[in-house]
């Protein structure tokens, strides 16, 4: 889930977006009142902040890509090809060339979309949109290149063209749908958001833009806490049962030790030490096996294929391989919690053993 959220931030939303207050995202509105009238100025203002890695205008247009035999509904994205925000797309170029800012004829499409439409780099295709005046419009473009981000749902639904051409094609003038902002550190989101204020402009953070992800991750975190609690409880019961069995099997031994002068406190400490040893051994073995498993899942992962990843659609920016992430804080907290629970589970067997009378123990 964390990887999907990171994919969504780097490809779709950025850490922050500046939009006109009335912008209708679900409609990909191109009306003047819903667009930013001064995108270059806003991008420069954001880019001047030291916490900002990239800030660039973007224009989103709903469209249909047509070939002789096939067609596909998608999102046309007008971008500044020179912006570092699109480095993941540029580095994922698998055929053809990258766009230039003055390109008036070229577009980039995903490799998966190209495969489904049976087209390749260099071919001409038709792109139909509804422009800012609400009128259907159509243009013919050359597929300048193909990209692959590893996110099938994205590669099948996005077409890139130079921002100037997108604005001319859609008839929006110099306006833009949003300013996308990428930060050097996600922790600076609120600080940067507070610094970016302008009349009629709404600032949206990555949490606002990825509400589904955030809510799902919170739900998953709660589930994992419950699951961890159940596992630790099972471990505690097993440890307590093991130590109680040890007490019952060694009653005569404890009677002899008591008769030889061992105090109840010493017997209690002996069983607590056994419990701590069992817990520590379990934590060490579990840590070794767990770290090995996480290392494998983090590097190799679990392949799920293009189709399964595409099924996730726009809700999850899921790649073709699911990978694990490791959190030292969670690892340490669970290890310490396990040891504490084991020690608590050892208290009753230790208390029971310490209270045995030597005569009764020897008789048993």
Short mmCIF file of C-alpha atoms in Angstrom, two decimals:
data_model
loop_
_atom_site.label_atom_id
_atom_site.label_comp_id
_atom_site.label_asym_id
_atom_site.label_seq_id
_atom_site.Cartn_x
_atom_site.Cartn_y
_atom_site.Cartn_z
CA UNK A 1 0.00 0.00 0.00
CA UNK A 2 2.81 2.43 0.84
CA UNK A 3 4.41 1.74 -2.55
CA UNK A 4 1.10 2.39 -4.31
CA UNK A 5 0.75 5.70 -2.48
CA UNK A 6 4.28 6.70 -3.51
CA UNK A 7 3.48 5.75 -7.12
CA UNK A 8 0.36 7.90 -7.01
CA UNK A 9 2.30 10.89 -5.65
CA UNK A 10 5.15 10.68 -8.15
CA UNK A 11 2.96 10.02 -11.20
CA UNK A 12 -0.48 11.48 -10.60
CA UNK A 13 -0.81 14.01 -7.84
CA UNK A 14 2.54 15.34 -6.64
CA UNK A 15 2.82 16.35 -2.99
CA UNK A 16 0.79 19.51 -3.55
CA UNK A 17 -1.46 21.01 -6.18
CA UNK A 18 -2.66 24.55 -6.72
CA UNK A 19 -6.05 24.77 -8.43
CA UNK A 20 -8.76 27.30 -9.07
CA UNK A 21 -11.30 27.04 -6.25
CA UNK A 22 -14.07 26.09 -8.69
CA UNK A 23 -12.14 23.44 -10.63
CA UNK A 24 -14.15 20.26 -11.25
CA UNK A 25 -11.67 17.40 -11.30
CA UNK A 26 -14.19 14.70 -12.15
CA UNK A 27 -15.25 16.68 -15.23
CA UNK A 28 -11.75 17.77 -16.33
CA UNK A 29 -13.24 21.23 -16.74
CA UNK A 30 -11.73 23.52 -19.37
CA UNK A 31 -13.90 26.55 -18.62
CA UNK A 32 -11.96 29.73 -17.96
CA UNK A 33 -13.44 30.20 -14.49
CA UNK A 34 -12.21 26.74 -13.46
CA UNK A 35 -8.63 27.18 -14.67
CA UNK A 36 -5.64 29.07 -13.29
CA UNK A 37 -5.17 32.33 -15.19
CA UNK A 38 -1.55 32.89 -14.08
CA UNK A 39 0.05 29.41 -13.93
CA UNK A 40 3.57 30.58 -14.79
CA UNK A 41 3.56 33.08 -11.92
CA UNK A 42 2.23 30.52 -9.42
CA UNK A 43 4.75 27.89 -10.55
CA UNK A 44 7.60 30.38 -10.15
CA UNK A 45 6.37 31.33 -6.67
CA UNK A 46 6.28 27.68 -5.59
CA UNK A 47 9.57 26.81 -7.29
CA UNK A 48 11.37 29.55 -5.36
CA UNK A 49 10.84 27.69 -2.07
CA UNK A 50 13.84 25.62 -0.96
CA UNK A 51 11.62 22.68 0.01
CA UNK A 52 10.24 22.39 -3.53
CA UNK A 53 11.93 20.04 -5.99
CA UNK A 54 9.69 20.84 -8.95
CA UNK A 55 6.64 23.02 -9.65
CA UNK A 56 5.05 23.00 -13.08
CA UNK A 57 1.72 23.86 -14.74
CA UNK A 58 -0.38 21.03 -16.12
CA UNK A 59 -3.50 20.93 -18.30
CA UNK A 60 -5.84 17.94 -18.10
CA UNK A 61 -8.14 17.17 -21.02
CA UNK A 62 -10.52 14.27 -21.52
CA UNK A 63 -10.04 12.66 -24.91
CA UNK A 64 -10.40 9.67 -27.21
CA UNK A 65 -7.45 8.26 -29.15
CA UNK A 66 -8.47 6.74 -32.47
CA UNK A 67 -6.72 4.49 -34.95
CA UNK A 68 -8.18 2.91 -38.06
CA UNK A 69 -9.47 -0.09 -36.13
CA UNK A 70 -9.39 0.83 -32.44
CA UNK A 71 -10.17 3.64 -30.00
CA UNK A 72 -9.59 4.30 -26.31
CA UNK A 73 -10.85 6.86 -23.83
CA UNK A 74 -8.05 8.51 -21.87
CA UNK A 75 -6.68 11.62 -20.23
CA UNK A 76 -4.60 14.02 -22.29
CA UNK A 77 -2.00 15.74 -20.11
CA UNK A 78 -0.30 18.92 -21.24
CA UNK A 79 3.13 19.15 -19.57
CA UNK A 80 6.39 21.04 -19.54
CA UNK A 81 8.70 18.30 -20.89
CA UNK A 82 11.73 19.89 -19.21
CA UNK A 83 10.30 19.63 -15.68
CA UNK A 84 11.98 17.14 -13.33
CA UNK A 85 8.51 16.19 -12.11
CA UNK A 86 8.20 13.98 -15.19
CA UNK A 87 11.51 12.20 -14.71
CA UNK A 88 9.72 8.87 -13.94
CA UNK A 89 8.04 9.11 -17.36
CA UNK A 90 11.22 10.18 -19.14
CA UNK A 91 13.25 7.38 -17.54
CA UNK A 92 10.54 4.92 -18.52
CA UNK A 93 10.77 5.72 -22.23
CA UNK A 94 10.96 2.38 -24.06
CA UNK A 95 10.71 3.51 -27.68
CA UNK A 96 11.02 6.72 -29.68
CA UNK A 97 11.96 10.14 -28.30
CA UNK A 98 10.99 12.44 -25.45
CA UNK A 99 8.89 15.52 -26.09
CA UNK A 100 10.27 19.04 -26.46
CA UNK A 101 8.52 22.21 -25.32
CA UNK A 102 8.03 23.43 -28.91
CA UNK A 103 6.70 20.11 -30.23
CA UNK A 104 3.39 20.86 -31.96
CA UNK A 105 2.82 17.45 -33.46
CA UNK A 106 4.05 14.82 -31.02
CA UNK A 107 2.47 12.87 -28.19
CA UNK A 108 3.67 10.19 -25.79
CA UNK A 109 1.54 7.16 -24.97
CA UNK A 110 2.01 4.15 -22.72
CA UNK A 111 3.40 0.92 -24.12
CA UNK A 112 0.35 -1.01 -22.93
CA UNK A 113 -1.98 1.45 -24.64
CA UNK A 114 0.08 1.18 -27.81
CA UNK A 115 -0.14 -2.61 -27.66
CA UNK A 116 -3.91 -2.54 -27.20
CA UNK A 117 -4.33 -0.13 -30.13
CA UNK A 118 -1.69 -1.98 -32.18
CA UNK A 119 0.36 1.15 -32.89
CA UNK A 120 4.02 2.04 -32.45
CA UNK A 121 6.32 5.05 -32.22
CA UNK A 122 6.31 7.13 -35.39
CA UNK A 123 2.73 6.32 -36.39
CA UNK A 124 0.00 8.93 -36.82
CA UNK A 125 -3.16 8.76 -34.71
CA UNK A 126 -6.28 10.87 -34.26
CA UNK A 127 -7.10 12.51 -30.93
CA UNK A 128 -10.61 13.83 -30.25
CA UNK A 129 -11.53 16.18 -27.40
CA UNK A 130 -14.22 18.63 -26.33
CA UNK A 131 -12.52 22.02 -26.20
CA UNK A 132 -12.93 24.95 -23.82
CA UNK A 133 -15.89 26.24 -25.84
CA UNK A 134 -17.71 22.94 -25.42
CA UNK A 135 -17.21 22.04 -29.08
CA UNK A 136 -15.85 18.71 -30.38
CA UNK A 137 -12.40 19.04 -31.89
CA UNK A 138 -10.00 16.57 -33.43
CA UNK A 139 -6.35 16.59 -34.36
CA UNK A 140 -3.84 14.23 -35.89
CA UNK A 141 -0.63 13.60 -33.97
CA UNK A 142 2.55 11.58 -34.30
CA UNK A 143 3.36 9.10 -31.56
CA UNK A 144 6.73 10.51 -30.58
CA UNK A 145 7.52 7.81 -28.04
CA UNK A 146 6.25 5.03 -25.80
CA UNK A 147 6.71 4.91 -22.03
CA UNK A 148 6.30 2.31 -19.32
CA UNK A 149 6.00 3.32 -15.67
CA UNK A 150 5.29 -0.19 -14.40
CA UNK A 151 1.78 0.97 -13.40
CA UNK A 152 -0.56 -0.61 -15.98
CA UNK A 153 -3.63 1.45 -15.03
CA UNK A 154 -1.60 4.61 -15.68
CA UNK A 155 0.15 3.41 -18.83
CA UNK A 156 -3.21 2.54 -20.40
CA UNK A 157 -4.94 5.84 -19.68
CA UNK A 158 -2.49 8.75 -20.09
CA UNK A 159 -1.31 10.64 -23.17
CA UNK A 160 1.25 13.43 -22.87
CA UNK A 161 1.79 16.42 -25.12
CA UNK A 162 3.67 19.70 -24.74
CA UNK A 163 1.75 22.19 -22.60
CA UNK A 164 1.71 24.95 -25.24
CA UNK A 165 0.22 22.58 -27.80
CA UNK A 166 -2.33 21.24 -25.31
CA UNK A 167 -3.45 24.80 -24.50
CA UNK A 168 -3.77 25.66 -28.18
CA UNK A 169 -5.57 22.39 -28.95
CA UNK A 170 -8.07 22.86 -26.11
CA UNK A 171 -8.45 26.61 -26.65
CA UNK A 172 -7.63 27.55 -23.06
CA UNK A 173 -5.08 30.23 -23.85
CA UNK A 174 -2.27 30.35 -21.29
CA UNK A 175 -4.45 28.84 -18.56
CA UNK A 176 -3.75 25.57 -16.76
CA UNK A 177 -5.72 23.06 -14.71
CA UNK A 178 -3.26 23.03 -11.82
CA UNK A 179 0.27 23.59 -10.60
CA UNK A 180 1.78 20.25 -9.61
CA UNK A 181 4.42 20.46 -6.89
CA UNK A 182 6.96 17.82 -5.90
CA UNK A 183 8.84 18.26 -2.62
CA UNK A 184 12.27 17.13 -1.51
CA UNK A 185 10.72 15.79 1.70
CA UNK A 186 7.08 14.81 2.17
CA UNK A 187 7.29 15.99 5.79
CA UNK A 188 7.39 19.61 4.53
CA UNK A 189 3.95 19.37 2.93
CA UNK A 190 2.02 21.44 5.47
CA UNK A 191 4.79 24.03 5.73
CA UNK A 192 4.87 24.59 1.97
CA UNK A 193 1.07 24.55 1.72
CA UNK A 194 0.88 27.35 4.30
CA UNK A 195 3.35 29.42 2.28
CA UNK A 196 1.38 29.11 -0.96
CA UNK A 197 -1.72 31.26 -0.75
CA UNK A 198 -3.36 33.27 -3.50
CA UNK A 199 -6.87 34.70 -4.02
CA UNK A 200 -9.21 32.22 -5.69
CA UNK A 201 -6.62 29.43 -5.52
CA UNK A 202 -7.02 26.24 -3.50
CA UNK A 203 -4.00 24.37 -2.17
CA UNK A 204 -4.44 20.60 -1.97
CA UNK A 205 -1.99 18.32 -0.18
CA UNK A 206 -1.14 14.75 -1.07
CA UNK A 207 -3.51 13.58 1.68
CA UNK A 208 -6.35 15.56 0.09
CA UNK A 209 -5.48 14.17 -3.33
CA UNK A 210 -5.11 10.56 -2.15
CA UNK A 211 -7.99 10.29 0.32
CA UNK A 212 -8.74 6.69 -0.61
CA UNK A 213 -5.12 5.66 -0.05
CA UNK A 214 -4.89 7.45 3.30
CA UNK A 215 -8.15 5.99 4.61
CA UNK A 216 -7.24 2.51 3.39
CA UNK A 217 -3.80 2.71 5.02
CA UNK A 218 -5.38 3.84 8.30
CA UNK A 219 -7.83 0.94 8.14
CA UNK A 220 -5.01 -1.48 7.33
CA UNK A 221 -2.93 -0.13 10.22
CA UNK A 222 -5.81 -0.80 12.61
CA UNK A 223 -6.21 -4.31 11.23
CA UNK A 224 -2.49 -5.01 11.61
CA UNK A 225 -2.58 -3.84 15.24
CA UNK A 226 -5.46 -6.25 15.88
CA UNK A 227 -3.64 -9.06 14.08
CA UNK A 228 -0.42 -8.38 15.99
CA UNK A 229 -2.36 -8.39 19.25
CA UNK A 230 -3.90 -11.77 18.45
CA UNK A 231 -0.52 -13.26 17.55
CA UNK A 232 1.11 -11.92 20.72
CA UNK A 233 -1.79 -13.24 22.81
CA UNK A 234 -1.36 -16.69 21.27
CA UNK A 235 2.37 -16.54 22.03
CA UNK A 236 1.62 -15.54 25.63
CA UNK A 237 -0.78 -18.47 26.10
CA UNK A 238 1.74 -20.90 24.63
CA UNK A 239 4.54 -19.60 26.88
CA UNK A 240 2.33 -19.71 29.99
CA UNK A 241 1.21 -23.24 29.15
CA UNK A 242 4.80 -24.36 28.51
CA UNK A 243 5.99 -23.00 31.85
CA UNK A 244 3.03 -24.44 33.75
CA UNK A 245 3.76 -27.85 32.25
CA UNK A 246 7.38 -27.41 33.32
CA UNK A 247 6.20 -26.64 36.86
CA UNK A 248 3.99 -29.74 37.03
CA UNK A 249 6.70 -31.98 35.57
CA UNK A 250 9.35 -30.69 37.99
CA UNK A 251 7.40 -30.54 41.24
CA UNK A 252 9.67 -33.08 42.97
CA UNK A 253 12.74 -31.22 41.72
CA UNK A 254 11.42 -27.98 43.21
CA UNK A 255 10.59 -29.77 46.45
CA UNK A 256 14.16 -31.01 46.70
CA UNK A 257 15.51 -27.53 45.92
CA UNK A 258 13.26 -26.04 48.59
CA UNK A 259 14.32 -28.69 51.10
CA UNK A 260 17.95 -27.85 50.34
CA UNK A 261 17.28 -24.24 51.24
CA UNK A 262 16.31 -22.53 47.97
CA UNK A 263 13.93 -19.69 48.68
CA UNK A 264 10.60 -19.18 46.91
CA UNK A 265 11.97 -15.93 45.50
CA UNK A 266 14.85 -17.82 43.87
CA UNK A 267 12.49 -20.40 42.37
CA UNK A 268 10.31 -17.59 41.01
CA UNK A 269 13.36 -15.91 39.47
CA UNK A 270 14.40 -19.22 37.91
CA UNK A 271 11.07 -19.58 36.08
CA UNK A 272 10.99 -15.94 35.07
CA UNK A 273 14.47 -16.42 33.60
CA UNK A 274 13.26 -19.47 31.69
CA UNK A 275 10.33 -17.45 30.34
CA UNK A 276 12.61 -14.59 29.33
CA UNK A 277 14.96 -17.05 27.62
CA UNK A 278 12.08 -18.61 25.68
CA UNK A 279 10.80 -15.17 24.68
CA UNK A 280 14.22 -13.90 23.64
CA UNK A 281 14.93 -17.05 21.62
CA UNK A 282 11.56 -16.69 19.91
CA UNK A 283 12.15 -13.02 19.10
CA UNK A 284 15.64 -13.73 17.71
CA UNK A 285 14.51 -16.66 15.56
CA UNK A 286 11.40 -14.75 14.45
CA UNK A 287 13.47 -11.67 13.63
CA UNK A 288 15.92 -13.65 11.50
CA UNK A 289 13.16 -15.43 9.59
CA UNK A 290 11.07 -12.27 9.33
CA UNK A 291 13.93 -10.11 8.08
CA UNK A 292 14.85 -12.74 5.51
CA UNK A 293 11.25 -12.85 4.30
CA UNK A 294 10.94 -9.07 4.15
CA UNK A 295 14.28 -8.78 2.33
CA UNK A 296 13.06 -11.23 -0.30
CA UNK A 297 9.68 -9.52 -0.69
CA UNK A 298 11.31 -6.08 -0.80
CA UNK A 299 13.79 -6.99 -3.54
CA UNK A 300 12.08 -9.75 -5.54
CA UNK A 301 8.47 -9.12 -4.57
CA UNK A 302 5.37 -10.98 -5.69
CA UNK A 303 4.63 -10.67 -9.43
CA UNK A 304 0.93 -10.06 -10.10
CA UNK A 305 1.08 -9.31 -13.82
CA UNK A 306 -0.30 -6.51 -15.97
CA UNK A 307 -3.92 -7.67 -15.89
CA UNK A 308 -4.18 -7.91 -12.11
CA UNK A 309 -2.48 -4.54 -11.67
CA UNK A 310 -4.75 -2.96 -14.27
CA UNK A 311 -7.84 -4.28 -12.46
CA UNK A 312 -6.92 -1.96 -9.58
CA UNK A 313 -7.73 0.91 -11.94
CA UNK A 314 -7.41 4.47 -10.78
CA UNK A 315 -8.01 3.61 -7.11
CA UNK A 316 -4.61 1.97 -6.69
CA UNK A 317 -1.45 3.01 -8.51
CA UNK A 318 -0.34 -0.60 -8.33
CA UNK A 319 2.68 -1.92 -10.17
CA UNK A 320 3.07 -5.36 -11.69
CA UNK A 321 5.06 -6.52 -8.65
CA UNK A 322 4.01 -6.16 -5.02
CA UNK A 323 6.92 -5.40 -2.69
CA UNK A 324 7.20 -5.25 1.07
CA UNK A 325 8.52 -2.29 3.04
CA UNK A 326 10.41 -2.47 6.33
CA UNK A 327 9.85 -0.19 9.32
CA UNK A 328 12.45 -0.32 12.08
CA UNK A 329 10.09 1.37 14.53
CA UNK A 330 7.39 -1.27 14.07
CA UNK A 331 9.97 -4.04 14.23
CA UNK A 332 11.42 -2.76 17.52
CA UNK A 333 8.01 -2.09 19.07
CA UNK A 334 6.72 -5.58 18.29
CA UNK A 335 9.93 -7.22 19.54
CA UNK A 336 9.79 -5.35 22.86
CA UNK A 337 6.04 -5.94 23.20
CA UNK A 338 6.54 -9.67 22.62
CA UNK A 339 9.23 -9.89 25.31
CA UNK A 340 7.08 -7.98 27.80
CA UNK A 341 4.03 -10.13 27.12
CA UNK A 342 6.13 -13.28 27.53
CA UNK A 343 7.44 -12.04 30.89
CA UNK A 344 3.90 -11.25 32.02
CA UNK A 345 2.78 -14.70 30.89
CA UNK A 346 5.60 -16.19 32.99
CA UNK A 347 4.44 -14.51 36.21
CA UNK A 348 1.69 -16.96 37.13
CA UNK A 349 3.74 -20.16 36.58
CA UNK A 350 6.63 -18.57 38.52
CA UNK A 351 4.30 -17.46 41.33
CA UNK A 352 2.71 -20.93 41.47
CA UNK A 353 6.11 -22.66 41.63
CA UNK A 354 7.34 -20.32 44.38
CA UNK A 355 4.31 -21.08 46.59
CA UNK A 356 4.75 -24.87 46.56
CA UNK A 357 5.40 -26.33 50.00
CA UNK A 358 8.48 -28.62 50.04
CA UNK A 359 6.62 -31.46 51.80
CA UNK A 360 3.71 -31.36 49.37
CA UNK A 361 6.08 -31.12 46.41
CA UNK A 362 8.09 -34.15 47.54
CA UNK A 363 4.90 -36.13 48.20
CA UNK A 364 3.60 -35.34 44.69
#
